[in-house]
Short mmCIF file of C-alpha atoms in Angstrom, two decimals:
data_model
loop_
_atom_site.label_atom_id
_atom_site.label_comp_id
_atom_site.label_asym_id
_atom_site.label_seq_id
_atom_site.Cartn_x
_atom_site.Cartn_y
_atom_site.Cartn_z
CA MET A 235 -12.69 -27.86 7.45
CA LYS A 236 -14.59 -28.22 4.18
CA ASN A 237 -12.09 -30.81 2.94
CA LYS A 238 -12.59 -32.84 6.14
CA TYR A 239 -16.35 -33.04 5.66
CA ARG A 240 -15.94 -33.71 1.97
CA LEU A 241 -13.81 -36.75 2.88
CA TYR A 242 -16.46 -37.99 5.35
CA ILE A 243 -19.21 -37.70 2.74
CA ILE A 244 -17.12 -39.60 0.18
CA LEU A 245 -16.44 -42.38 2.72
CA LEU A 246 -20.15 -42.56 3.57
CA CYS A 247 -21.03 -42.91 -0.11
CA ILE A 248 -18.42 -45.65 -0.54
CA VAL A 249 -19.78 -47.56 2.47
CA GLY A 250 -23.34 -47.17 1.18
CA THR A 251 -22.28 -48.50 -2.22
CA LEU A 252 -20.25 -51.46 -0.88
CA LEU A 253 -22.83 -52.57 1.72
CA PRO A 254 -25.14 -54.40 -0.75
CA VAL A 255 -22.11 -56.10 -2.28
CA LEU A 256 -20.94 -57.30 1.15
CA ILE A 257 -24.42 -58.59 1.99
CA ASP A 258 -24.49 -60.49 -1.31
CA LYS A 259 -21.05 -62.03 -0.73
CA LEU A 260 -21.63 -62.93 2.94
CA ILE A 261 -25.23 -64.23 2.76
CA ILE A 262 -26.59 -64.89 -0.69
CA ALA A 263 -23.54 -66.20 -2.54
CA ASN A 264 -22.14 -68.54 0.12
CA SER A 265 -22.81 -72.01 1.47
CA TYR A 266 -22.35 -71.26 5.19
CA PHE A 267 -24.71 -73.07 7.50
CA SER A 268 -27.22 -70.80 9.23
CA SER A 269 -30.28 -71.51 11.36
CA GLY A 270 -32.05 -68.52 9.83
CA LEU A 271 -33.34 -67.96 6.34
CA LYS A 272 -31.28 -65.91 3.94
CA GLU A 273 -34.20 -63.53 3.42
CA ALA A 274 -34.26 -62.81 7.19
CA TRP A 275 -30.51 -62.16 7.26
CA ILE A 276 -30.76 -59.84 4.24
CA SER A 277 -33.56 -57.92 5.93
CA PHE A 278 -31.59 -57.71 9.18
CA PHE A 279 -28.34 -56.50 7.62
CA GLY A 280 -30.22 -54.11 5.37
CA SER A 281 -31.99 -52.53 8.34
CA TYR A 282 -28.84 -52.60 10.48
CA GLY A 283 -26.64 -51.07 7.75
CA GLY A 284 -29.27 -48.48 6.90
CA ALA A 285 -29.58 -47.46 10.55
CA ILE A 286 -25.79 -47.07 10.85
CA ILE A 287 -25.53 -45.07 7.63
CA GLY A 288 -28.48 -42.91 8.65
CA SER A 289 -26.98 -42.28 12.09
CA ILE A 290 -23.63 -41.34 10.59
CA ALA A 291 -25.33 -39.04 8.08
CA THR A 292 -27.32 -37.39 10.88
CA ILE A 293 -24.21 -36.88 13.03
CA LEU A 294 -22.33 -35.55 10.01
CA GLY A 295 -25.14 -33.12 9.20
CA ILE A 296 -25.31 -31.88 12.78
CA SER A 297 -21.51 -31.43 12.88
CA ILE A 298 -21.57 -29.43 9.63
CA THR A 299 -24.37 -27.24 10.98
CA ILE A 300 -22.55 -26.64 14.28
CA ASP A 301 -19.28 -25.78 12.51
CA TYR A 302 -21.07 -23.46 10.10
CA THR A 303 -22.82 -21.69 13.00
CA ASN A 304 -19.55 -21.36 14.92
CA ASN A 305 -17.76 -19.98 11.85
CA GLN A 306 -20.52 -17.44 11.24
CA ALA A 307 -20.43 -16.40 14.90
CA LYS A 308 -16.63 -16.03 14.71
CA LYS A 309 -16.90 -13.91 11.57
CA GLU A 310 -19.49 -11.70 13.26
CA ARG A 311 -17.29 -11.31 16.35
CA ASN A 312 -14.30 -10.44 14.17
CA PHE A 313 -16.40 -7.93 12.22
CA VAL A 314 -17.64 -6.29 15.42
CA THR A 315 -14.08 -6.17 16.82
CA THR A 316 -12.77 -4.69 13.57
CA GLN A 317 -15.50 -2.05 13.58
CA GLU A 318 -14.82 -1.17 17.21
CA ASN A 319 -11.09 -0.85 16.50
CA GLU A 320 -11.79 1.29 13.44
CA ASN A 321 -14.11 3.54 15.45
CA ARG A 322 -11.44 3.94 18.13
CA ARG A 323 -8.86 4.73 15.44
CA LEU A 324 -11.07 7.38 13.82
CA GLN A 325 -11.63 9.05 17.20
CA ILE A 326 -7.89 9.76 17.53
CA ALA A 327 -6.76 9.64 13.88
CA PRO A 328 -4.39 12.46 12.82
CA TYR A 329 -4.75 13.98 9.35
CA LEU A 330 -2.02 16.01 7.66
CA LYS A 331 -2.69 18.98 5.41
CA TYR A 332 0.09 20.14 3.07
CA ASN A 333 0.65 23.66 1.74
CA GLN A 334 3.59 24.96 -0.24
CA CYS A 335 5.19 28.13 1.17
CA ASP A 336 7.60 29.96 -1.09
CA GLU A 337 8.41 32.72 1.35
CA LEU A 338 11.66 32.44 3.25
CA LEU A 339 11.60 30.76 6.62
CA LYS A 340 13.34 33.32 8.79
CA GLU A 341 11.95 33.20 12.28
CA ARG A 342 10.26 29.83 12.06
CA ASP A 343 11.66 26.52 13.19
CA TYR A 344 11.98 24.16 10.28
CA THR A 345 13.67 20.96 9.22
CA ASP A 346 16.15 21.39 6.38
CA LEU A 347 16.00 18.48 3.96
CA PRO A 348 18.87 18.58 1.42
CA CYS A 349 17.66 16.61 -1.58
CA ILE A 350 20.10 17.16 -4.45
CA ILE A 351 23.59 18.60 -3.98
CA GLU A 352 25.62 18.55 -7.19
CA ASP A 353 29.36 19.07 -7.41
CA ASN A 354 30.36 22.69 -8.01
CA TYR A 355 26.78 23.83 -7.56
CA ASN A 356 26.04 27.43 -8.50
CA THR A 357 22.26 27.65 -8.06
CA PHE A 358 20.07 27.26 -4.99
CA VAL A 359 16.47 26.15 -5.42
CA ASN A 360 14.31 25.52 -2.38
CA THR A 361 10.75 25.57 -1.17
CA SER A 362 9.08 24.87 2.14
CA ILE A 363 6.08 22.66 2.78
CA ALA A 364 3.85 23.53 5.72
CA ILE A 365 2.44 20.36 7.28
CA LYS A 366 -0.50 20.93 9.62
CA ASN A 367 -2.19 18.26 11.70
CA ILE A 368 -5.92 18.90 11.29
CA GLY A 369 -6.98 15.47 12.54
CA MET A 370 -8.49 14.32 15.82
CA GLY A 371 -5.30 13.26 17.60
CA PRO A 372 -1.53 13.88 17.65
CA VAL A 373 1.05 12.59 15.17
CA ILE A 374 3.78 10.38 16.66
CA ASN A 375 7.09 9.25 15.12
CA PHE A 376 6.84 11.53 12.08
CA ASN A 377 9.36 10.57 9.39
CA ILE A 378 10.22 11.15 5.74
CA HIS A 379 11.64 8.18 3.88
CA SER A 380 11.99 6.40 0.50
CA LEU A 381 13.21 9.57 -1.23
CA LYS A 382 13.78 9.15 -4.96
CA PHE A 383 14.64 11.69 -7.62
CA ASN A 384 13.82 10.60 -11.16
CA ASN A 385 13.51 7.02 -9.81
CA GLU A 386 17.02 7.13 -8.31
CA ASN A 387 17.07 6.26 -4.61
CA LEU A 388 18.62 9.05 -2.54
CA GLY A 389 19.28 6.64 0.32
CA TYR A 390 18.45 8.56 3.48
CA THR A 391 15.60 9.10 5.93
CA VAL A 392 14.54 11.98 8.15
CA SER A 393 13.03 10.82 11.45
CA SER A 394 11.65 12.59 14.49
CA ASN A 395 10.59 11.30 17.89
CA GLY A 396 8.61 14.47 18.52
CA ILE A 397 4.85 14.87 18.51
CA ILE A 398 2.80 17.03 16.16
CA GLU A 399 -0.17 18.04 18.24
CA LYS A 400 -3.63 18.72 16.86
CA ASP A 401 -3.68 22.05 14.92
CA GLU A 402 0.13 22.29 15.10
CA THR A 403 2.15 23.11 11.96
CA ILE A 404 5.70 22.09 11.10
CA TYR A 405 7.80 23.22 8.14
CA ILE A 406 10.08 21.16 5.93
CA LEU A 407 12.57 23.00 3.69
CA PHE A 408 13.37 21.03 0.52
CA ASP A 409 16.78 22.13 -0.71
CA PHE A 410 18.27 21.61 -4.19
CA ARG A 411 21.75 22.81 -5.12
CA LEU A 412 22.33 22.55 -8.84
CA ASN A 413 25.22 23.09 -11.19
CA LEU A 414 23.57 24.86 -14.13
CA GLU A 415 26.24 24.94 -16.81
CA ARG A 416 26.39 27.47 -19.61
CA ILE A 417 24.50 26.11 -22.59
CA LYS A 418 26.97 25.83 -25.46
CA ASN A 419 25.78 26.87 -28.89
CA GLU A 420 27.49 23.91 -30.51
CA ASP A 421 25.39 21.55 -28.37
CA LEU A 422 22.05 22.88 -29.63
CA ILE A 423 20.01 20.43 -31.68
CA LYS A 424 18.13 21.54 -34.79
CA ALA A 425 14.42 21.18 -34.06
CA PRO A 426 12.29 19.02 -36.38
CA GLN A 427 10.21 20.69 -39.05
CA GLY A 428 6.95 22.15 -37.72
CA SER A 429 8.39 22.86 -34.25
CA PHE A 430 7.84 26.25 -32.58
CA THR A 431 11.57 26.69 -32.09
CA LYS A 432 14.58 26.44 -34.35
CA PHE A 433 16.68 24.54 -31.84
CA ASN A 434 16.23 22.15 -28.91
CA VAL A 435 18.42 22.05 -25.83
CA PRO A 436 20.03 18.63 -25.19
CA SER A 437 18.60 16.62 -22.32
CA LYS A 438 21.89 16.78 -20.39
CA TYR A 439 21.10 20.41 -19.58
CA ASN A 440 17.66 19.58 -18.21
CA LYS A 441 18.07 19.19 -14.47
CA GLY A 442 14.33 18.91 -13.81
CA GLY A 443 12.39 15.91 -12.59
CA ASN A 444 10.24 14.50 -9.80
CA LEU A 445 11.20 14.08 -6.17
CA GLU A 446 9.09 11.24 -4.72
CA LEU A 447 8.90 10.61 -0.99
CA LEU A 448 6.80 8.93 1.67
CA ILE A 449 5.57 10.57 4.86
CA GLY A 450 5.19 8.07 7.72
CA TYR A 451 3.69 8.53 11.17
CA ASN A 452 1.77 6.79 13.97
CA ASP A 453 -1.27 7.59 16.06
CA LEU A 454 -1.73 7.02 19.81
CA LEU A 455 -2.84 3.41 19.19
CA GLU A 456 0.39 2.81 17.21
CA ASN A 457 -1.47 2.44 13.92
CA LYS A 458 0.94 3.26 11.12
CA TYR A 459 0.15 5.67 8.30
CA GLU A 460 1.91 6.46 5.02
CA GLN A 461 1.29 9.21 2.50
CA SER A 462 3.13 9.89 -0.76
CA LEU A 463 4.24 13.29 -2.03
CA ILE A 464 5.72 14.35 -5.36
CA ILE A 465 7.62 17.62 -5.70
CA THR A 466 8.46 18.63 -9.27
CA LEU A 467 11.64 20.50 -10.16
CA THR A 468 11.61 22.43 -13.45
CA THR A 469 14.60 24.11 -15.09
CA PRO A 470 13.15 26.08 -18.03
CA PHE A 471 15.18 27.73 -20.77
CA GLU A 472 14.91 30.97 -22.71
CA ALA A 473 16.57 32.15 -25.92
CA ASP A 474 17.32 35.40 -27.67
CA LYS A 475 15.29 36.51 -30.67
CA ASP A 476 17.34 34.50 -33.16
CA GLU A 477 17.68 31.54 -30.78
CA LEU A 478 21.41 31.68 -31.14
CA GLU A 479 21.98 31.95 -27.42
CA TRP A 480 20.07 29.92 -24.85
CA LYS A 481 20.20 30.23 -21.07
CA TYR A 482 18.37 28.97 -17.99
CA CYS A 483 15.34 30.70 -16.56
CA LYS A 484 14.81 30.64 -12.82
CA PRO A 485 14.32 27.00 -11.68
CA ASN A 486 11.37 26.32 -9.43
CA LEU A 487 9.88 23.63 -7.21
CA ARG A 488 6.19 22.76 -7.09
CA LEU A 489 4.21 20.41 -4.85
CA SER A 490 2.55 18.52 -7.69
CA ARG A 491 0.91 15.51 -6.04
CA ILE A 492 -0.39 14.57 -2.58
CA GLY A 493 -1.39 10.93 -2.16
CA LYS A 494 -4.17 9.71 0.07
CA PRO A 495 -3.19 8.54 3.57
CA CYS A 496 -2.84 4.77 3.77
CA VAL A 497 -3.37 2.95 7.05
CA ILE A 498 -0.88 0.13 7.63
CA LYS A 499 -2.29 -2.35 10.14
CA ASN A 500 0.02 -3.58 12.90
#
């Protein structure tokens, strides 16, 4: 729209610039016969051209004003509509609260989410996350997706067509099955001078890392939400007094980061 009016203004300036030249060529610098004086013709064309240019400028100015007013009115309508939609969304928006539960889930219903299953695993590490809807409305189409462990895509999604009602809690069991090998003495690395320990354990024995995932869900208006979680797996080590023999301590899982809910507009 701005480019259109910019073109009109440029054309108007060109016409205004060329008009005196045309009057000079057609009246002053020619030998055509005329019953009127050249001064009268110059005055006539000057007034006529000025009236046309003035009329065009007036129409152009009115058009710009009308378009500007319409655009402002449209922006205001869009703003009001957006605010009304946001108010409606907030009136039914769910909100999920996450708590880590290390006790065993015996009698409760829960969703088992196997994350890492290594060949010849010999150690089970799991934790449950209680997810409670403390928002204004129910959660629809709850799903867990985009799972990555240490930036490696795990390649599966957990979806549910069920509804998490207001004040309802569900439980997700995150399950790791690890093959914790015996730490060989010959693999130990001499620690640099000034270190607290004599030896370091090679990185191949460290099975820890971060499990990253996205929680997705909808509200009753089909607005989409996403929220990121990070669960950290640690596999600590301990050594005897002389640090000649190293072994694993008990691995553990910790809910280390909860991202803010992000609204994805339809």
